[in-house]
Coordinates of C-alpha atoms in Angstrom, one line a residue:
M1 CA -14.1 21.8 -13.4
R2 CA -12.3 25.1 -12.9
A3 CA -9.2 25.1 -10.7
S4 CA -10.9 27.4 -8.2
T5 CA -13.7 24.8 -7.6
I6 CA -11.4 21.8 -7.1
P7 CA -11.6 20.7 -3.5
P8 CA -8.4 20.3 -1.6
L9 CA -6.9 16.8 -1.6
V10 CA -6.0 15.3 1.8
L11 CA -3.7 12.2 1.8
A12 CA -4.4 10.0 4.8
S13 CA -0.9 8.5 4.8
A14 CA 2.6 9.3 6.0
S15 CA 4.1 7.1 3.3
P16 CA 6.6 9.1 1.2
R17 CA 6.1 6.5 -1.6
R18 CA 2.4 7.2 -1.8
L19 CA 3.1 10.9 -2.0
D20 CA 5.7 10.4 -4.7
L21 CA 3.3 8.2 -6.7
L22 CA 0.5 10.8 -6.5
R23 CA 2.8 13.5 -7.6
Q24 CA 3.9 11.3 -10.5
V25 CA 0.4 11.5 -11.9
G26 CA -0.1 15.2 -11.2
Y27 CA -1.9 15.2 -7.8
E28 CA -0.5 17.4 -5.0
P29 CA -2.2 17.0 -1.7
A30 CA -3.0 20.2 0.1
T31 CA -2.6 18.3 3.4
I32 CA -0.9 15.1 4.6
D33 CA -2.8 13.8 7.7
P34 CA -2.0 10.1 8.5
A35 CA -4.5 8.2 10.6
D36 CA -3.3 6.4 13.7
I37 CA -5.4 3.2 13.9
D38 CA -5.1 -0.3 15.2
E39 CA -3.9 -2.4 12.3
T40 CA -4.2 -5.8 13.9
P41 CA -6.0 -8.3 11.6
G42 CA -9.2 -9.7 13.2
T43 CA -9.3 -13.3 14.2
G44 CA -9.9 -15.3 11.0
E45 CA -10.2 -12.1 8.9
L46 CA -9.4 -12.7 5.2
A47 CA -6.7 -10.6 3.6
R48 CA -9.0 -9.0 1.0
A49 CA -11.5 -7.9 3.7
Y50 CA -8.6 -6.7 5.9
A51 CA -7.0 -4.5 3.2
L52 CA -10.3 -2.8 2.5
R53 CA -11.1 -2.4 6.2
M54 CA -7.8 -0.7 6.8
A55 CA -8.3 1.7 4.0
R56 CA -11.9 2.5 5.1
A57 CA -10.8 2.9 8.8
K58 CA -8.0 5.3 7.9
L59 CA -10.4 7.3 5.6
A60 CA -13.1 7.5 8.3
V61 CA -10.7 9.0 10.9
V62 CA -9.2 11.6 8.5
Q63 CA -12.5 12.4 6.8
Q64 CA -13.9 13.6 10.2
R65 CA -11.0 16.1 10.5
H66 CA -11.4 17.5 7.0
A67 CA -15.0 18.2 6.2
G68 CA -15.5 19.3 2.5
A69 CA -12.2 17.9 1.4
L70 CA -11.3 15.1 -1.0
V71 CA -9.7 12.5 1.2
L72 CA -7.6 9.5 0.0
A73 CA -6.6 6.6 2.2
A74 CA -4.8 3.4 1.2
D75 CA -3.3 0.3 2.7
S76 CA -1.0 -2.4 1.3
V77 CA -1.1 -6.0 2.5
V78 CA 1.3 -8.7 1.5
V79 CA -0.2 -12.2 1.7
C80 CA 1.8 -15.4 1.4
G81 CA -0.5 -18.4 1.2
R82 CA -3.3 -17.4 3.6
R83 CA -1.0 -15.6 6.0
I84 CA -1.0 -11.8 6.2
L85 CA 2.6 -10.7 6.6
P86 CA 3.4 -7.9 9.0
K87 CA 4.9 -4.5 8.3
A88 CA 8.3 -5.4 9.4
E89 CA 9.4 -3.5 12.5
S90 CA 12.5 -5.6 13.5
E91 CA 15.3 -7.4 11.7
A92 CA 13.8 -10.7 12.9
E93 CA 10.4 -9.9 11.3
A94 CA 12.1 -8.8 8.0
R95 CA 14.1 -12.0 7.9
S96 CA 11.0 -14.1 8.6
C97 CA 9.1 -12.3 5.8
L98 CA 11.9 -12.7 3.3
A99 CA 12.3 -16.4 4.2
K100 CA 8.6 -17.0 3.6
L101 CA 8.6 -15.2 0.3
S102 CA 11.8 -16.9 -1.0
G103 CA 11.1 -18.9 -4.1
R104 CA 7.3 -18.4 -3.8
R105 CA 4.4 -16.4 -5.3
H106 CA 2.6 -14.0 -3.0
R107 CA -0.1 -11.4 -3.4
V108 CA 0.0 -7.7 -2.7
L109 CA -3.4 -6.3 -2.0
G110 CA -4.0 -2.6 -2.2
G111 CA -7.1 -1.2 -0.5
I112 CA -8.0 2.3 -1.6
A113 CA -10.8 4.5 -0.2
V114 CA -11.7 8.0 -1.4
A115 CA -14.2 10.3 0.2
A116 CA -15.8 13.0 -1.9
P117 CA -16.5 16.5 -0.4
D118 CA -20.2 15.6 -0.2
G119 CA -19.4 12.4 1.8
R120 CA -19.7 9.8 -0.9
V121 CA -17.1 7.1 -0.5
G122 CA -15.6 5.0 -3.2
T123 CA -13.4 1.9 -2.7
R124 CA -11.3 -0.4 -4.7
L125 CA -9.2 -3.5 -4.0
V126 CA -6.3 -4.2 -6.3
E127 CA -4.4 -7.5 -6.4
T128 CA -0.9 -7.9 -7.8
I129 CA 0.9 -11.3 -8.0
V130 CA 4.7 -11.3 -7.3
R131 CA 7.1 -14.2 -7.3
F132 CA 10.5 -14.0 -5.7
K133 CA 13.4 -16.0 -6.8
R134 CA 14.9 -18.4 -4.2
L135 CA 16.9 -16.1 -1.9
E136 CA 20.3 -17.1 -0.6
S137 CA 21.0 -16.4 3.0
G138 CA 23.7 -13.8 2.0
E139 CA 21.1 -11.9 0.0
I140 CA 18.7 -11.8 2.9
D141 CA 21.5 -10.6 5.2
D142 CA 22.5 -7.9 2.8
Y143 CA 18.9 -6.7 2.3
V144 CA 18.2 -6.7 6.0
A145 CA 21.5 -4.7 6.6
S146 CA 20.2 -2.1 4.0
G147 CA 17.3 -1.1 6.3
E148 CA 14.9 -0.8 3.3
W149 CA 12.5 -3.2 4.9
Q150 CA 11.7 -1.0 7.9
G151 CA 7.9 -0.5 8.1
K152 CA 7.3 -2.1 4.8
A153 CA 4.5 -4.6 4.3
G154 CA 6.0 -8.0 3.8
G155 CA 9.4 -6.7 4.8
Y156 CA 10.5 -5.4 1.4
A157 CA 10.4 -2.4 -1.0
I158 CA 10.1 -3.4 -4.6
Q159 CA 11.3 0.0 -5.8
G160 CA 14.6 -0.5 -4.1
R161 CA 17.1 -3.4 -3.8
A162 CA 14.3 -6.0 -3.6
A163 CA 13.6 -5.4 -7.3
A164 CA 16.5 -7.9 -7.9
F165 CA 14.4 -10.6 -6.1
V166 CA 11.4 -10.3 -8.4
A167 CA 11.2 -13.1 -10.9
F168 CA 7.6 -12.4 -12.0
L169 CA 5.0 -9.8 -11.5
S170 CA 1.4 -9.7 -12.8
G171 CA -0.7 -6.7 -12.2
S172 CA 0.0 -3.2 -11.0
Y173 CA 3.6 -2.4 -10.2
S174 CA 2.6 0.8 -8.4
N175 CA 0.3 -1.2 -6.2
V176 CA 3.3 -3.1 -4.9
V177 CA 5.1 0.2 -4.3
G178 CA 2.2 1.5 -2.2
L179 CA -0.6 2.9 -4.4
P180 CA -2.3 1.5 -7.5
L181 CA -2.3 4.6 -9.7
F182 CA -4.9 3.7 -12.4
E183 CA -7.5 2.8 -9.8
T184 CA -6.6 5.7 -7.5
V185 CA -6.9 8.3 -10.3
T186 CA -10.2 6.8 -11.4
L187 CA -11.6 7.1 -7.9
L188 CA -10.3 10.6 -7.5
K189 CA -11.9 11.8 -10.8
A190 CA -15.2 10.1 -9.9
S191 CA -15.2 11.8 -6.5
R192 CA -14.7 15.2 -8.0
A193 CA -17.7 14.9 -10.3

């Protein structure tokens, strides 16, 4: 496809990490337009369904505002056992998340939704398994004091200080950062065809 026929890319996210990841693989959004939606999980909603629902809901809102564009939306969900952990908004929430993750495996689910200019929508769900070492109370205190947890699913940022907590990871590292790159690029290319 010639450069003049490539539709503009709209990123439906305010996450600087998602933007950095896209740029890392050569995609520069023409517009960044985050969707403001209710992110409350439904009663009894399973984590996999929730991650995809969030990505699709964000996509639907932004797609309406950018007809004829290529729109990318994503959501990251951290799941410990069957519990969906929040995007930590307070020190208490961050401490609670880190205490739950300490010494345990958890899943990071990345829901991705891409709308092609002709309205076709493609979705993917990516799962990464992460295991934290057992965290000492001082490590939790120091991490909370860093502020890195703010607004992060599960109360941590793997690309920052929390990298020292990771004893094991299976799957997509970029998914844990905020956007599974292989699957995202595959969807973007398919949507341009």
